[in-house]
């Protein structure tokens, strides 16, 4: 049994030890002045040095010779190996580990990955399907379920099914052009346009300020998760300070083409039989996506994946040098029910409470009466903040001037 889990997702390669995240490294490599940087430092300079940056070596893991050279590396497998060495060195890790692998990896890529790992400090005890072990504790009472996840260059939808106590990965749909890089481009364009319209300043005229927007984007998205309808972005150059107020609704609108492609793949994956959708925390950071996919449960974090993989590894029986790849899991009914109780599903809120009255979150009734006028203003702000987001009963929604509205679910004629 091992307590370490390495999650291979090129959005961010995460290493967990005893359930805690100890290393996080995006799938970027940058070669400058004879030195190669990996991870966050490479990502934060990728717009400054696009020709010297590679970020597809995990996505296109292969031993095909590189068409665009990077330092002394022959192919993407070489770069991936170097990235693993960098992660091991920076986290001071060497030893047994469970490898969580996206369902989008092909058989050939899994074989190459096995060879790459064999020459690294990570001694792989097993490979496990990421979607299966993110979602398996939520399968109790479900026949089918979809796990939605974000990668750097694509979006993945993993269909899981349950037959008695056996949970298996049925199939995986990949949405090209819907990864983090595509999402980030769309969001940064909206922010850039806001600067042009409001301050006549174009950050994209400078690689430095364009890079700044990409680097700050995760912080902007975190602000959105707190319930803001808009947020202020400020850039101070050597000549002036420029500001732009960015609308969350405009950000969500810019992503509608991406959402349509994801939903089309989801419909093709499910056919005529609907199934609930679970979503990873990194995918849930995209504004409007939870609402578009009609997600009804809280996003799943990497710590949950790590815990599931470690628990599963305790019951594995490995012969010799065999390294199993697990995309099917047999779990007793009682254990599945216990997992469900430890991670209860959260229900989506339908109403917000203001002055002891419940008002619908999504749509205002034309005949709705709200008094006094100050309360009406608060309600308008709250609905603007809630637009495009999935909110859960039991949470609160923060509005200007420190007002917090409780969120509830109202049932009409049944449970």
Short mmCIF file of C-alpha atoms in Angstrom, two decimals:
data_model
loop_
_atom_site.label_atom_id
_atom_site.label_comp_id
_atom_site.label_asym_id
_atom_site.label_seq_id
_atom_site.Cartn_x
_atom_site.Cartn_y
_atom_site.Cartn_z
CA UNK A 1 0.00 0.00 0.00
CA UNK A 2 1.19 3.51 -0.80
CA UNK A 3 -0.05 6.84 0.55
CA UNK A 4 1.16 8.84 -2.47
CA UNK A 5 -0.91 9.66 -5.57
CA UNK A 6 0.28 11.39 -8.74
CA UNK A 7 -2.58 12.86 -10.78
CA UNK A 8 -1.58 13.27 -14.42
CA UNK A 9 -3.65 16.11 -15.84
CA UNK A 10 -1.71 18.60 -17.96
CA UNK A 11 -3.82 21.46 -16.60
CA UNK A 12 -1.86 20.76 -13.41
CA UNK A 13 0.13 17.65 -12.44
CA UNK A 14 -0.68 17.15 -8.75
CA UNK A 15 1.24 15.05 -6.22
CA UNK A 16 -0.52 14.03 -3.01
CA UNK A 17 1.08 12.51 0.08
CA UNK A 18 -1.08 11.25 2.96
CA UNK A 19 -4.05 13.07 1.43
CA UNK A 20 -2.29 16.45 1.24
CA UNK A 21 -1.25 18.27 -1.94
CA UNK A 22 2.54 18.63 -1.85
CA UNK A 23 3.27 19.62 -5.46
CA UNK A 24 1.32 21.26 -8.27
CA UNK A 25 2.90 21.77 -11.68
CA UNK A 26 1.18 22.81 -14.95
CA UNK A 27 2.21 20.97 -18.11
CA UNK A 28 4.52 23.68 -19.48
CA UNK A 29 8.20 23.57 -20.46
CA UNK A 30 10.29 26.63 -21.35
CA UNK A 31 13.82 26.50 -22.76
CA UNK A 32 15.85 29.70 -22.37
CA UNK A 33 19.61 30.29 -22.46
CA UNK A 34 20.36 26.59 -22.29
CA UNK A 35 18.13 26.03 -19.25
CA UNK A 36 14.72 24.32 -19.18
CA UNK A 37 12.02 25.41 -16.74
CA UNK A 38 8.88 23.43 -15.98
CA UNK A 39 5.52 24.03 -14.38
CA UNK A 40 4.31 27.34 -13.01
CA UNK A 41 7.41 29.37 -13.85
CA UNK A 42 7.25 28.19 -17.47
CA UNK A 43 3.51 28.86 -17.72
CA UNK A 44 3.96 32.39 -16.36
CA UNK A 45 6.40 33.21 -19.19
CA UNK A 46 4.71 31.35 -22.03
CA UNK A 47 3.31 34.51 -23.67
CA UNK A 48 6.66 36.24 -23.41
CA UNK A 49 8.51 33.37 -25.12
CA UNK A 50 5.97 31.47 -27.24
CA UNK A 51 8.57 29.97 -29.59
CA UNK A 52 10.53 28.53 -26.66
CA UNK A 53 7.50 27.13 -24.85
CA UNK A 54 6.00 23.65 -25.15
CA UNK A 55 2.74 22.66 -23.49
CA UNK A 56 1.47 19.69 -25.50
CA UNK A 57 3.94 17.03 -24.39
CA UNK A 58 1.42 15.33 -22.08
CA UNK A 59 -1.53 15.88 -24.40
CA UNK A 60 0.39 14.37 -27.35
CA UNK A 61 2.55 11.94 -25.39
CA UNK A 62 4.47 9.90 -27.96
CA UNK A 63 7.94 9.00 -29.18
CA UNK A 64 7.51 10.75 -32.52
CA UNK A 65 10.47 13.09 -33.16
CA UNK A 66 9.73 16.73 -32.38
CA UNK A 67 9.07 18.99 -35.36
CA UNK A 68 9.99 22.01 -33.24
CA UNK A 69 13.08 21.24 -31.14
CA UNK A 70 13.23 21.91 -27.40
CA UNK A 71 16.72 21.82 -25.92
CA UNK A 72 18.13 18.27 -26.19
CA UNK A 73 14.78 16.46 -25.98
CA UNK A 74 14.01 14.08 -28.85
CA UNK A 75 10.25 13.69 -28.42
CA UNK A 76 7.35 14.46 -26.09
CA UNK A 77 8.08 11.41 -23.94
CA UNK A 78 11.50 12.88 -23.16
CA UNK A 79 9.94 16.18 -22.09
CA UNK A 80 7.32 14.40 -19.96
CA UNK A 81 10.08 12.40 -18.27
CA UNK A 82 12.02 15.58 -17.53
CA UNK A 83 8.86 17.15 -16.10
CA UNK A 84 8.44 14.20 -13.73
CA UNK A 85 12.08 14.51 -12.64
CA UNK A 86 11.47 18.20 -11.94
CA UNK A 87 8.38 17.43 -9.84
CA UNK A 88 10.22 14.74 -7.86
CA UNK A 89 13.18 17.04 -7.21
CA UNK A 90 11.10 20.07 -6.19
CA UNK A 91 8.96 17.98 -3.82
CA UNK A 92 11.86 15.82 -2.58
CA UNK A 93 9.89 12.69 -3.45
CA UNK A 94 11.02 9.20 -4.36
CA UNK A 95 9.04 6.03 -3.82
CA UNK A 96 5.86 4.11 -4.47
CA UNK A 97 2.92 6.01 -5.92
CA UNK A 98 -0.47 5.40 -7.48
CA UNK A 99 -0.82 7.09 -10.89
CA UNK A 100 -4.23 8.62 -11.66
CA UNK A 101 -4.54 8.77 -15.46
CA UNK A 102 -7.20 10.57 -17.56
CA UNK A 103 -9.48 8.30 -19.56
CA UNK A 104 -8.41 10.19 -22.68
CA UNK A 105 -5.02 8.44 -22.72
CA UNK A 106 -4.77 5.85 -25.51
CA UNK A 107 -3.34 2.35 -25.08
CA UNK A 108 -0.14 3.44 -26.79
CA UNK A 109 0.17 6.44 -24.50
CA UNK A 110 -0.35 4.25 -21.42
CA UNK A 111 2.44 1.96 -22.64
CA UNK A 112 4.76 4.93 -23.20
CA UNK A 113 3.80 6.34 -19.81
CA UNK A 114 4.79 3.05 -18.18
CA UNK A 115 8.24 3.33 -19.73
CA UNK A 116 8.61 6.97 -18.71
CA UNK A 117 7.65 6.16 -15.11
CA UNK A 118 10.06 3.22 -14.97
CA UNK A 119 12.96 5.66 -15.42
CA UNK A 120 11.70 8.18 -12.87
CA UNK A 121 11.71 8.42 -9.05
CA UNK A 122 8.00 7.51 -9.12
CA UNK A 123 7.63 3.75 -8.62
CA UNK A 124 4.14 3.13 -9.95
CA UNK A 125 2.19 0.60 -7.88
CA UNK A 126 -0.82 0.92 -10.19
CA UNK A 127 -2.49 3.15 -12.75
CA UNK A 128 -6.07 4.11 -12.01
CA UNK A 129 -8.66 5.83 -14.17
CA UNK A 130 -9.11 9.38 -12.90
CA UNK A 131 -12.84 9.64 -13.58
CA UNK A 132 -13.60 6.30 -11.91
CA UNK A 133 -11.85 7.16 -8.67
CA UNK A 134 -13.11 10.74 -8.52
CA UNK A 135 -16.70 9.56 -8.79
CA UNK A 136 -16.93 5.99 -7.45
CA UNK A 137 -18.08 7.03 -3.95
CA UNK A 138 -21.03 8.85 -5.56
CA UNK A 139 -22.32 5.83 -7.50
CA UNK A 140 -24.51 4.43 -4.70
CA UNK A 141 -28.10 4.61 -5.93
CA UNK A 142 -26.98 5.53 -9.47
CA UNK A 143 -26.91 3.28 -12.52
CA UNK A 144 -24.96 5.77 -14.61
CA UNK A 145 -23.03 8.95 -13.93
CA UNK A 146 -20.81 11.34 -15.91
CA UNK A 147 -17.61 12.89 -14.56
CA UNK A 148 -16.68 16.16 -16.29
CA UNK A 149 -13.07 17.33 -16.13
CA UNK A 150 -10.87 20.03 -17.61
CA UNK A 151 -7.47 19.45 -19.18
CA UNK A 152 -5.08 21.95 -20.70
CA UNK A 153 -6.11 21.38 -24.33
CA UNK A 154 -9.39 19.49 -24.11
CA UNK A 155 -12.41 18.70 -21.96
CA UNK A 156 -13.24 15.13 -20.97
CA UNK A 157 -16.54 13.44 -20.14
CA UNK A 158 -16.25 10.01 -18.51
CA UNK A 159 -19.36 7.82 -18.45
CA UNK A 160 -19.45 5.44 -15.47
CA UNK A 161 -21.95 2.66 -14.90
CA UNK A 162 -22.82 0.43 -11.98
CA UNK A 163 -23.97 -3.18 -12.13
CA UNK A 164 -24.64 -4.44 -8.61
CA UNK A 165 -21.32 -3.85 -6.80
CA UNK A 166 -19.20 -3.33 -9.92
CA UNK A 167 -18.41 0.18 -11.12
CA UNK A 168 -16.82 0.55 -14.53
CA UNK A 169 -15.74 3.20 -16.98
CA UNK A 170 -18.03 2.69 -19.96
CA UNK A 171 -16.63 5.29 -22.34
CA UNK A 172 -14.88 8.64 -22.58
CA UNK A 173 -15.80 11.58 -24.81
CA UNK A 174 -13.19 14.25 -25.48
CA UNK A 175 -14.08 17.78 -26.55
CA UNK A 176 -11.18 19.30 -28.47
CA UNK A 177 -10.76 23.06 -28.32
CA UNK A 178 -12.52 23.22 -24.94
CA UNK A 179 -9.51 22.97 -22.64
CA UNK A 180 -8.12 25.51 -20.22
CA UNK A 181 -5.97 27.18 -22.89
CA UNK A 182 -9.06 27.84 -25.04
CA UNK A 183 -11.12 29.02 -22.06
CA UNK A 184 -8.33 31.31 -20.89
CA UNK A 185 -7.99 32.86 -24.36
CA UNK A 186 -11.71 33.68 -24.45
CA UNK A 187 -11.76 35.16 -20.95
CA UNK A 188 -8.64 37.25 -21.45
CA UNK A 189 -10.11 38.62 -24.69
CA UNK A 190 -13.18 39.87 -22.78
CA UNK A 191 -10.96 41.53 -20.17
CA UNK A 192 -8.78 43.06 -22.89
CA UNK A 193 -11.85 44.42 -24.70
CA UNK A 194 -13.07 45.97 -21.43
CA UNK A 195 -9.78 47.87 -21.13
CA UNK A 196 -10.04 49.12 -24.71
CA UNK A 197 -13.64 50.27 -24.28
CA UNK A 198 -13.26 51.85 -20.85
CA UNK A 199 -9.71 53.24 -20.81
CA UNK A 200 -8.50 53.09 -24.43
CA UNK A 201 -5.64 50.88 -23.29
CA UNK A 202 -4.89 47.60 -25.06
CA UNK A 203 -2.94 45.17 -22.83
CA UNK A 204 -2.40 42.79 -25.75
CA UNK A 205 -0.22 45.36 -27.49
CA UNK A 206 2.42 44.38 -24.93
CA UNK A 207 3.45 40.76 -24.38
CA UNK A 208 4.27 41.68 -20.78
CA UNK A 209 0.78 42.95 -19.94
CA UNK A 210 -0.91 40.21 -21.91
CA UNK A 211 1.08 37.69 -19.84
CA UNK A 212 0.01 39.57 -16.71
CA UNK A 213 -3.67 39.02 -17.53
CA UNK A 214 -3.15 35.29 -18.06
CA UNK A 215 -1.19 34.99 -14.81
CA UNK A 216 -3.89 36.82 -12.83
CA UNK A 217 -6.80 34.96 -14.41
CA UNK A 218 -7.07 32.29 -11.65
CA UNK A 219 -7.41 35.07 -9.06
CA UNK A 220 -10.14 36.74 -11.12
CA UNK A 221 -12.04 33.45 -11.30
CA UNK A 222 -11.70 33.03 -7.55
CA UNK A 223 -13.34 36.43 -7.09
CA UNK A 224 -16.21 35.28 -9.29
CA UNK A 225 -16.69 32.16 -7.15
CA UNK A 226 -17.35 34.41 -4.14
CA UNK A 227 -20.44 35.76 -5.89
CA UNK A 228 -19.39 39.01 -7.54
CA UNK A 229 -21.36 40.20 -10.56
CA UNK A 230 -18.30 42.07 -11.83
CA UNK A 231 -14.75 42.84 -10.75
CA UNK A 232 -12.14 45.54 -11.28
CA UNK A 233 -8.85 44.90 -13.07
CA UNK A 234 -6.04 47.42 -12.74
CA UNK A 235 -2.78 47.76 -14.70
CA UNK A 236 -0.15 50.33 -13.75
CA UNK A 237 2.39 51.09 -16.46
CA UNK A 238 5.30 53.51 -16.26
CA UNK A 239 2.98 56.21 -17.60
CA UNK A 240 -0.44 55.69 -16.02
CA UNK A 241 -2.82 53.41 -14.16
CA UNK A 242 -5.54 51.83 -16.30
CA UNK A 243 -8.68 50.21 -14.91
CA UNK A 244 -11.53 48.17 -16.34
CA UNK A 245 -14.66 46.75 -14.75
CA UNK A 246 -15.35 43.29 -16.16
CA UNK A 247 -18.85 41.80 -16.24
CA UNK A 248 -19.20 38.14 -15.25
CA UNK A 249 -22.19 37.84 -17.58
CA UNK A 250 -19.98 38.87 -20.52
CA UNK A 251 -17.36 36.30 -19.53
CA UNK A 252 -20.02 33.58 -19.45
CA UNK A 253 -21.39 34.72 -22.82
CA UNK A 254 -17.93 34.47 -24.38
CA UNK A 255 -17.79 30.80 -23.38
CA UNK A 256 -21.16 29.80 -24.85
CA UNK A 257 -19.56 28.22 -27.97
CA UNK A 258 -17.39 26.05 -25.70
CA UNK A 259 -20.40 25.10 -23.56
CA UNK A 260 -22.39 24.12 -26.67
CA UNK A 261 -19.65 21.76 -27.85
CA UNK A 262 -19.39 20.16 -24.42
CA UNK A 263 -23.15 19.69 -24.17
CA UNK A 264 -23.31 18.21 -27.67
CA UNK A 265 -20.71 15.61 -26.70
CA UNK A 266 -22.56 14.95 -23.45
CA UNK A 267 -25.80 14.28 -25.33
CA UNK A 268 -24.03 11.93 -27.74
CA UNK A 269 -22.42 10.12 -24.82
CA UNK A 270 -25.69 9.61 -22.92
CA UNK A 271 -28.07 8.99 -25.82
CA UNK A 272 -31.70 8.86 -24.68
CA UNK A 273 -30.90 7.98 -21.06
CA UNK A 274 -29.99 10.98 -18.89
CA UNK A 275 -27.51 10.74 -16.02
CA UNK A 276 -26.29 13.12 -13.31
CA UNK A 277 -23.06 15.03 -13.93
CA UNK A 278 -20.23 15.41 -11.43
CA UNK A 279 -17.56 18.01 -12.04
CA UNK A 280 -13.98 18.56 -10.87
CA UNK A 281 -13.00 21.69 -8.97
CA UNK A 282 -10.78 22.88 -11.81
CA UNK A 283 -13.66 22.58 -14.29
CA UNK A 284 -16.07 24.24 -11.86
CA UNK A 285 -13.81 27.30 -11.80
CA UNK A 286 -15.04 28.13 -15.32
CA UNK A 287 -17.88 30.64 -14.86
CA UNK A 288 -21.23 29.34 -16.09
CA UNK A 289 -20.14 25.76 -16.75
CA UNK A 290 -21.87 24.15 -13.76
CA UNK A 291 -25.13 25.80 -14.76
CA UNK A 292 -24.71 24.78 -18.40
CA UNK A 293 -24.14 21.12 -17.46
CA UNK A 294 -26.89 21.23 -14.81
CA UNK A 295 -24.52 20.01 -12.12
CA UNK A 296 -26.40 19.21 -8.91
CA UNK A 297 -23.56 18.31 -6.55
CA UNK A 298 -20.55 20.12 -5.14
CA UNK A 299 -17.36 20.05 -7.26
CA UNK A 300 -14.94 17.21 -6.48
CA UNK A 301 -11.44 18.07 -5.25
CA UNK A 302 -8.18 16.26 -5.84
CA UNK A 303 -7.96 15.27 -2.18
CA UNK A 304 -11.07 13.12 -2.70
CA UNK A 305 -9.38 11.44 -5.67
CA UNK A 306 -6.20 10.83 -3.67
CA UNK A 307 -8.12 9.30 -0.78
CA UNK A 308 -10.05 6.97 -3.09
CA UNK A 309 -6.88 5.83 -4.88
CA UNK A 310 -5.01 5.17 -1.63
CA UNK A 311 -7.92 3.16 -0.22
CA UNK A 312 -8.14 1.14 -3.43
CA UNK A 313 -4.40 0.46 -3.50
CA UNK A 314 -4.63 -1.20 -0.08
CA UNK A 315 -6.64 -4.06 -1.57
CA UNK A 316 -4.58 -4.57 -4.72
CA UNK A 317 -2.60 -7.74 -5.28
CA UNK A 318 0.29 -7.13 -7.67
CA UNK A 319 2.40 -9.99 -8.99
CA UNK A 320 6.05 -9.31 -9.72
CA UNK A 321 6.64 -6.24 -11.85
CA UNK A 322 3.06 -6.10 -13.17
CA UNK A 323 1.50 -2.65 -13.02
CA UNK A 324 -2.29 -2.93 -13.32
CA UNK A 325 -4.47 -0.32 -14.97
CA UNK A 326 -7.79 -0.13 -13.17
CA UNK A 327 -10.91 1.09 -14.98
CA UNK A 328 -13.31 -1.31 -13.21
CA UNK A 329 -13.85 -1.45 -9.47
CA UNK A 330 -15.80 -3.97 -7.42
CA UNK A 331 -17.15 -2.52 -4.20
CA UNK A 332 -19.50 -4.06 -1.61
CA UNK A 333 -22.93 -2.45 -1.37
CA UNK A 334 -22.40 -1.51 2.27
CA UNK A 335 -19.14 0.25 1.49
CA UNK A 336 -20.72 2.22 -1.34
CA UNK A 337 -23.56 3.35 0.91
CA UNK A 338 -21.06 4.38 3.59
CA UNK A 339 -19.13 6.45 1.03
CA UNK A 340 -22.32 8.20 0.01
CA UNK A 341 -23.06 9.12 3.62
CA UNK A 342 -19.62 10.64 4.12
CA UNK A 343 -20.03 12.78 0.99
CA UNK A 344 -23.74 13.66 0.84
CA UNK A 345 -25.13 15.19 -2.32
CA UNK A 346 -25.98 18.87 -2.11
CA UNK A 347 -29.20 20.12 -3.64
CA UNK A 348 -29.40 23.13 -5.90
CA UNK A 349 -31.01 26.20 -4.38
CA UNK A 350 -34.14 27.61 -6.02
CA UNK A 351 -34.85 30.64 -3.79
CA UNK A 352 -33.10 33.29 -1.73
CA UNK A 353 -34.40 34.63 1.58
CA UNK A 354 -34.75 38.42 1.92
CA UNK A 355 -36.60 40.08 4.81
CA UNK A 356 -38.05 36.68 5.83
CA UNK A 357 -39.53 36.17 2.33
CA UNK A 358 -38.38 33.64 -0.29
CA UNK A 359 -37.78 34.92 -3.84
CA UNK A 360 -36.87 32.81 -6.92
CA UNK A 361 -33.21 33.03 -7.82
CA UNK A 362 -33.46 32.73 -11.58
CA UNK A 363 -36.44 34.73 -12.82
CA UNK A 364 -38.40 37.61 -11.41
CA UNK A 365 -42.21 37.43 -11.66
CA UNK A 366 -43.73 40.49 -13.33
CA UNK A 367 -46.27 40.67 -10.49
CA UNK A 368 -43.65 40.27 -7.77
CA UNK A 369 -43.87 42.87 -5.01
CA UNK A 370 -40.77 43.67 -2.97
CA UNK A 371 -40.75 46.36 -0.29
CA UNK A 372 -39.06 48.56 0.68
CA UNK A 373 -37.21 49.85 -2.39
CA UNK A 374 -33.85 49.11 -0.78
CA UNK A 375 -34.80 45.43 -0.65
CA UNK A 376 -35.73 45.50 -4.33
CA UNK A 377 -32.27 46.86 -5.12
CA UNK A 378 -30.64 44.07 -3.11
CA UNK A 379 -32.73 41.47 -4.95
CA UNK A 380 -31.70 42.85 -8.35
CA UNK A 381 -28.03 42.73 -7.35
CA UNK A 382 -28.36 39.19 -5.99
CA UNK A 383 -29.96 37.90 -9.19
CA UNK A 384 -27.24 39.51 -11.27
CA UNK A 385 -24.60 37.78 -9.15
CA UNK A 386 -26.40 34.43 -9.36
CA UNK A 387 -26.68 34.52 -13.16
CA UNK A 388 -24.80 31.64 -14.77
CA UNK A 389 -23.85 30.02 -11.45
CA UNK A 390 -25.01 26.86 -9.70
CA UNK A 391 -25.90 27.70 -6.10
CA UNK A 392 -26.62 25.20 -3.35
CA UNK A 393 -29.18 25.20 -0.57
CA UNK A 394 -27.62 26.03 2.78
CA UNK A 395 -25.08 28.45 1.33
CA UNK A 396 -25.23 32.23 1.46
CA UNK A 397 -24.94 34.83 -1.29
CA UNK A 398 -23.02 38.02 -0.49
CA UNK A 399 -24.29 41.31 -1.94
CA UNK A 400 -22.89 44.83 -1.67
CA UNK A 401 -22.86 46.59 1.71
CA UNK A 402 -22.32 43.34 3.59
CA UNK A 403 -25.80 41.90 2.99
CA UNK A 404 -25.93 38.08 2.96
CA UNK A 405 -28.92 36.15 1.63
CA UNK A 406 -29.61 32.57 2.71
CA UNK A 407 -30.19 30.11 -0.13
CA UNK A 408 -32.91 27.47 0.14
CA UNK A 409 -34.71 24.93 -2.05
CA UNK A 410 -38.49 25.22 -2.29
CA UNK A 411 -40.44 22.09 -3.21
CA UNK A 412 -43.77 22.34 -4.99
CA UNK A 413 -46.11 19.47 -4.19
CA UNK A 414 -43.50 16.85 -3.41
CA UNK A 415 -40.01 15.98 -2.27
#
